Coordinates of C-alpha atoms in Angstrom, one line a residue:
M1 CA -66.1 -0.4 24.0
T2 CA -62.6 0.5 23.3
K3 CA -62.6 3.8 21.0
L4 CA -60.1 2.8 17.9
S5 CA -57.4 5.4 17.3
S6 CA -57.8 7.5 14.0
T7 CA -54.3 6.3 13.3
E8 CA -54.9 2.6 13.5
P9 CA -56.2 1.8 10.0
L10 CA -53.1 3.8 8.9
K11 CA -50.7 1.8 11.0
K12 CA -52.3 -1.7 9.8
F13 CA -51.8 -0.2 6.4
W14 CA -48.3 0.6 6.7
F15 CA -47.3 -2.4 8.9
R16 CA -49.3 -5.1 7.7
K17 CA -47.0 -7.8 5.8
S18 CA -46.9 -7.9 2.1
P19 CA -48.2 -11.4 0.6
T20 CA -45.5 -11.5 -1.9
A21 CA -42.7 -10.8 0.9
Q22 CA -40.0 -13.2 0.9
T23 CA -38.9 -15.0 4.1
S24 CA -35.4 -15.9 4.5
I25 CA -34.6 -19.7 4.9
V26 CA -32.3 -18.6 7.3
P27 CA -33.8 -17.8 10.7
A28 CA -31.6 -15.0 12.2
G29 CA -31.7 -16.5 15.7
D30 CA -30.7 -19.9 14.8
V31 CA -27.3 -19.5 13.0
S32 CA -24.6 -18.9 15.1
G33 CA -26.3 -16.0 16.9
Q34 CA -24.2 -13.4 19.1
A35 CA -21.6 -16.2 19.7
L36 CA -20.3 -15.9 16.4
V37 CA -20.5 -12.1 16.5
V38 CA -18.5 -12.1 19.8
V39 CA -15.7 -14.5 18.0
I40 CA -15.6 -12.4 15.0
A41 CA -15.0 -9.2 17.3
I42 CA -12.4 -10.6 19.5
M43 CA -10.3 -11.8 16.6
T44 CA -10.8 -8.5 14.6
F45 CA -9.9 -6.4 17.7
L46 CA -6.7 -8.5 18.2
A47 CA -6.1 -8.4 14.4
S48 CA -6.7 -4.5 14.7
L49 CA -4.2 -4.2 17.6
A50 CA -1.6 -6.2 15.7
I51 CA -2.2 -3.6 12.7
G52 CA -1.7 -0.4 15.2
G53 CA 1.2 -1.9 17.0
V54 CA 3.1 -2.8 13.6
D55 CA 2.4 0.7 12.3
L56 CA 3.4 2.3 15.5
I57 CA 6.5 0.5 16.0
G58 CA 7.4 1.0 12.0
H59 CA 7.0 4.6 12.4
S60 CA 9.4 4.5 15.4
A61 CA 11.9 2.5 13.6
H62 CA 11.7 5.0 10.5
N63 CA 12.4 7.8 13.1
W64 CA 15.1 6.3 14.6
E65 CA 16.8 5.6 11.2
N66 CA 16.4 9.2 10.5
Q67 CA 17.9 10.3 13.4
V68 CA 21.3 8.2 12.5
S69 CA 21.9 10.9 9.9
R70 CA 20.4 13.8 11.9
E71 CA 22.2 13.6 15.4
A72 CA 25.1 12.7 17.0
T73 CA 26.8 13.5 20.6
I74 CA 30.2 14.9 21.7
Q75 CA 31.0 13.7 25.4
I76 CA 33.5 15.3 27.7
R77 CA 34.5 13.8 30.7
P78 CA 35.7 15.8 33.6
T79 CA 39.4 15.7 34.4
D80 CA 41.6 17.3 37.2
G81 CA 42.8 20.8 35.9
L82 CA 40.1 20.9 33.1
D83 CA 38.2 24.1 32.5
I84 CA 35.1 22.3 31.4
E85 CA 33.3 25.1 30.4
K86 CA 35.7 26.6 28.4
T87 CA 36.4 23.1 26.7
L88 CA 32.6 22.7 26.0
K89 CA 32.7 26.1 23.6
Y90 CA 35.8 24.7 22.1
A91 CA 34.2 21.6 21.3
V92 CA 31.3 23.4 19.9
E93 CA 33.3 25.3 17.5
L94 CA 35.7 22.7 16.4
A95 CA 32.4 20.3 15.5
K96 CA 31.1 23.3 13.6
S97 CA 34.0 23.3 11.5
F98 CA 33.2 20.1 9.8
R99 CA 31.4 20.1 6.7
G100 CA 27.7 18.9 7.4
V101 CA 27.3 19.8 10.8
K102 CA 24.2 22.4 10.9
S103 CA 24.6 23.0 14.7
A104 CA 26.3 22.2 18.1
E105 CA 24.6 23.1 21.3
I106 CA 25.6 22.4 24.9
V107 CA 23.2 20.1 27.0
D108 CA 22.9 22.1 30.0
R109 CA 23.0 20.8 33.5
T110 CA 19.0 20.7 34.0
Q111 CA 18.8 18.3 30.9
T112 CA 21.8 16.5 31.9
E113 CA 20.0 15.7 35.1
R114 CA 16.8 14.7 33.5
L115 CA 18.7 12.3 31.1
L116 CA 20.1 10.9 34.8
E117 CA 16.8 10.5 36.6
P118 CA 15.7 7.3 35.5
W119 CA 19.2 5.4 36.9
L120 CA 20.2 7.9 39.6
G121 CA 16.9 9.6 40.7
T122 CA 16.1 13.3 41.6
G123 CA 18.0 15.9 43.3
L124 CA 21.3 15.1 41.6
E125 CA 24.2 17.5 42.9
L126 CA 26.4 17.0 39.4
N127 CA 29.2 19.3 40.8
D128 CA 29.7 16.1 43.4
L129 CA 29.7 13.5 40.7
P130 CA 31.9 13.0 37.6
I131 CA 29.4 13.4 35.0
P132 CA 30.4 13.8 31.4
R133 CA 28.9 17.0 29.8
L134 CA 27.3 16.4 26.5
I135 CA 27.0 18.6 23.4
A136 CA 24.3 17.7 20.9
V137 CA 25.2 18.1 17.4
T138 CA 22.8 18.3 14.4
L139 CA 23.8 17.3 11.2
D140 CA 22.6 18.3 7.6
D141 CA 21.4 14.7 6.2
S142 CA 21.6 16.0 2.5
V143 CA 25.6 16.6 2.9
P144 CA 27.9 13.3 3.5
V145 CA 29.8 13.6 7.0
D146 CA 33.0 12.1 7.9
F147 CA 32.3 10.7 11.1
G148 CA 35.5 9.3 11.3
M149 CA 37.3 12.6 10.9
I150 CA 35.2 14.1 13.4
S151 CA 35.7 11.4 16.0
D152 CA 39.5 11.7 15.8
A153 CA 39.4 15.2 16.0
I154 CA 37.5 15.2 19.4
A155 CA 39.8 12.5 20.4
T156 CA 43.1 14.3 19.7
Q157 CA 42.1 17.9 20.5
I158 CA 39.5 17.6 23.4
P159 CA 40.9 16.4 26.5
G160 CA 38.5 13.3 27.9
G161 CA 36.3 13.8 24.7
S162 CA 34.6 11.2 22.3
F163 CA 31.9 11.4 19.6
D164 CA 29.1 9.3 19.1
D165 CA 27.2 9.0 16.2
H166 CA 24.7 6.6 17.7
R167 CA 24.7 4.3 14.6
N168 CA 25.1 1.1 16.8
A169 CA 22.7 1.9 19.1
I170 CA 20.1 2.9 16.5
S171 CA 21.0 -0.2 14.3
R172 CA 20.1 -2.3 17.2
L173 CA 16.8 -0.7 18.2
V174 CA 15.6 -0.9 14.2
T175 CA 16.6 -4.7 14.3
M176 CA 14.8 -4.9 17.3
A177 CA 11.9 -3.3 15.8
H178 CA 12.1 -5.0 12.3
A179 CA 11.9 -8.3 14.4
T180 CA 8.6 -7.1 16.4
I181 CA 7.2 -6.3 13.3
I182 CA 7.7 -9.5 11.8
I183 CA 6.0 -11.1 14.9
G184 CA 3.2 -8.5 14.8
L185 CA 2.5 -9.8 10.9
V186 CA 2.7 -13.3 12.0
I187 CA 0.2 -13.0 14.7
L188 CA -2.4 -11.1 12.4
A189 CA -1.8 -13.9 9.6
L190 CA -2.9 -16.4 12.2
V191 CA -5.6 -14.4 13.7
I192 CA -7.0 -14.3 10.4
S193 CA -6.4 -17.8 9.7
A194 CA -8.1 -18.6 12.9
L195 CA -11.2 -16.3 12.1
T196 CA -11.5 -18.2 8.8
L197 CA -12.0 -21.5 10.4
T198 CA -14.3 -20.3 12.7
I199 CA -16.4 -19.1 10.1
I200 CA -16.1 -22.3 8.2
F201 CA -17.2 -24.2 11.3
A202 CA -20.2 -21.6 11.9
T203 CA -21.5 -22.2 8.5
R204 CA -21.3 -25.9 8.8
S205 CA -23.2 -25.6 12.0
A206 CA -25.8 -23.3 10.1
L207 CA -26.5 -25.9 7.5
S208 CA -26.9 -28.6 10.0
A209 CA -29.3 -27.1 11.8
N210 CA -31.3 -25.9 8.7
Q211 CA -30.3 -29.2 6.8
H212 CA -34.3 -30.2 6.3
I213 CA -34.7 -26.6 4.4
V214 CA -31.8 -26.9 2.5
E215 CA -32.5 -30.5 1.1
V216 CA -36.4 -29.7 0.4
L217 CA -35.2 -26.7 -1.8
H218 CA -32.9 -28.6 -3.7
F219 CA -34.8 -31.5 -3.9
I220 CA -37.8 -29.3 -5.4
G221 CA -35.1 -28.0 -8.1
A222 CA -33.9 -24.8 -6.4
E223 CA -30.4 -23.6 -7.8
S224 CA -27.3 -24.2 -5.6
S225 CA -26.4 -20.5 -6.0
F226 CA -29.8 -19.6 -4.7
I227 CA -29.5 -21.5 -1.6
A228 CA -26.1 -20.1 -1.0
R229 CA -27.4 -16.5 -1.3
Q230 CA -30.0 -17.2 1.4
F231 CA -26.9 -17.3 3.7
D232 CA -24.8 -14.6 2.2
L233 CA -26.8 -11.4 3.6
H234 CA -26.9 -13.3 7.1
F235 CA -23.3 -13.8 7.3
F236 CA -22.2 -10.6 5.7
K237 CA -24.1 -8.8 8.4
T238 CA -23.0 -11.0 11.4
G239 CA -19.3 -10.3 10.2
F240 CA -19.6 -6.7 9.6
K241 CA -21.0 -6.4 12.9
G242 CA -18.6 -8.3 14.9
A243 CA -16.0 -6.7 12.9
C244 CA -17.1 -2.9 13.3
Y245 CA -17.3 -4.1 17.4
G246 CA -13.8 -5.4 17.3
G247 CA -12.2 -2.3 15.0
L248 CA -13.9 0.4 17.1
S249 CA -12.7 -1.3 20.4
A250 CA -9.2 -1.5 19.3
I251 CA -9.3 2.4 17.9
I252 CA -10.9 3.4 21.5
V253 CA -8.0 1.2 23.2
F254 CA -5.3 3.5 21.2
I255 CA -7.2 6.6 22.2
A256 CA -7.2 5.8 25.6
F257 CA -3.5 4.9 25.4
S258 CA -2.8 8.0 23.6
F259 CA -4.3 10.0 26.5
W260 CA -2.3 8.0 28.9
S261 CA 1.0 8.8 26.9
G262 CA 0.4 12.6 27.2
F263 CA -0.8 12.2 31.1
V264 CA 2.8 10.4 31.8
S265 CA 4.6 12.6 29.2
G266 CA 7.8 13.9 31.0
T267 CA 8.4 10.8 33.6
P268 CA 11.0 8.5 32.9
G269 CA 8.8 5.6 32.3
G270 CA 6.7 7.9 29.9
D271 CA 9.8 8.9 27.8
Q272 CA 10.9 5.4 27.5
T273 CA 7.4 4.2 26.4
S274 CA 7.2 6.9 23.7
A275 CA 10.5 6.2 22.7
L276 CA 9.5 2.7 21.4
F277 CA 5.4 3.4 20.5
G278 CA 5.4 6.9 20.2
H279 CA 2.3 8.9 21.7
F280 CA -0.1 6.0 20.5
S281 CA -1.3 8.1 17.8
L282 CA -2.3 6.4 14.8
G283 CA -2.1 7.9 11.7
L284 CA -4.5 8.3 8.7
S285 CA -3.0 5.2 7.1
S286 CA -3.7 2.9 10.1
Y287 CA -7.4 4.0 10.3
I288 CA -7.5 3.0 6.6
K289 CA -5.9 -0.4 7.1
I290 CA -8.5 -1.3 10.2
F291 CA -11.1 0.0 7.8
I292 CA -10.1 -2.5 5.2
L293 CA -9.8 -5.1 7.9
V294 CA -13.5 -4.8 8.9
S295 CA -14.5 -4.9 5.2
F296 CA -12.3 -7.8 4.5
V297 CA -13.6 -9.4 7.5
S298 CA -17.3 -8.8 6.5
L299 CA -16.4 -10.1 2.6
L300 CA -14.6 -13.0 3.9
T301 CA -17.4 -14.2 6.1
M302 CA -19.8 -14.0 3.4
M303 CA -17.5 -15.9 0.5
T304 CA -16.4 -18.5 3.2
S305 CA -20.0 -19.1 3.8
R306 CA -20.9 -19.4 0.1
L307 CA -18.2 -21.6 -0.6
T308 CA -18.7 -24.1 2.3
I309 CA -22.6 -24.1 1.3
L310 CA -21.8 -25.0 -1.9
S311 CA -19.2 -27.6 -1.2
Q312 CA -21.8 -29.3 1.4
L313 CA -24.6 -29.3 -1.6
K314 CA -22.2 -30.9 -4.0
S315 CA -21.9 -33.7 -1.5
I316 CA -25.5 -33.7 -1.5
D317 CA -25.4 -34.2 -5.2
R318 CA -23.0 -37.3 -5.1
S319 CA -24.6 -38.7 -2.3
E320 CA -27.8 -39.0 -4.6
S321 CA -25.8 -40.0 -7.6
E322 CA -24.5 -42.9 -5.4
L323 CA -28.3 -44.0 -4.5
F324 CA -29.2 -43.9 -8.3

């Protein structure tokens, strides 16, 4: 004979099913199952990517707009008989003499070579090429700057000199960024709409699979709100699980791109990518938005299921009234 363990009666006591325990009328394996979780996860993933991408581009656009009021460049083209180093120093002093200019620094040859690497490659010999020399000008954004006066002074007093405040280039970049943000918001709206429709169809499928149970409960007098509540928790858990999978996957993608951005930092491609998206580092507001999205998807799943079920029950009532 098999000897009973001393803990066996205790296990039976703790794990026995209570005679008053309620069993949900919605079997967990029959309603949508893992397919709905996967669909919600994919759509939440896409929505989270849209949210993060919009935030990254919006942050970059904000930085570009700030650069318009903080940075400018003086360019001096080499000409015959021009002492370029002496001219650079004079241009620095001239720029500093204007109101609103905080500093002016000569961009050395090494930095100039790095700026030209994406187009001309490495190992440049600037002495053999008529490469313009640059002066980086830092502006005080709290003081109004007369760009026209500075530009005229540079053009007239510096041979081969020109002043660029970057407003036109930055304006085009900001316009492109704003257009990208609008596209991202449209994609986000489409994803949420598709998610809502998916939930509605999944709920109707669940009702069809459990129609006989719903009808019996309805005929014996169960209230519509009671029947709808049986579906609420199931669909909330389904939506929350899928939304968490999608949101966490999107966060992992951004973290992976952040590491990749740090790895390729300093290369021409890495610098260009960083200029558009930054370092793919989401701020606290982006994480909060993704958390809100997860909560929204969970509640949307539950509320859509409730409204759809109540609508179906009203249809049953109308059918009964037509019969009698």
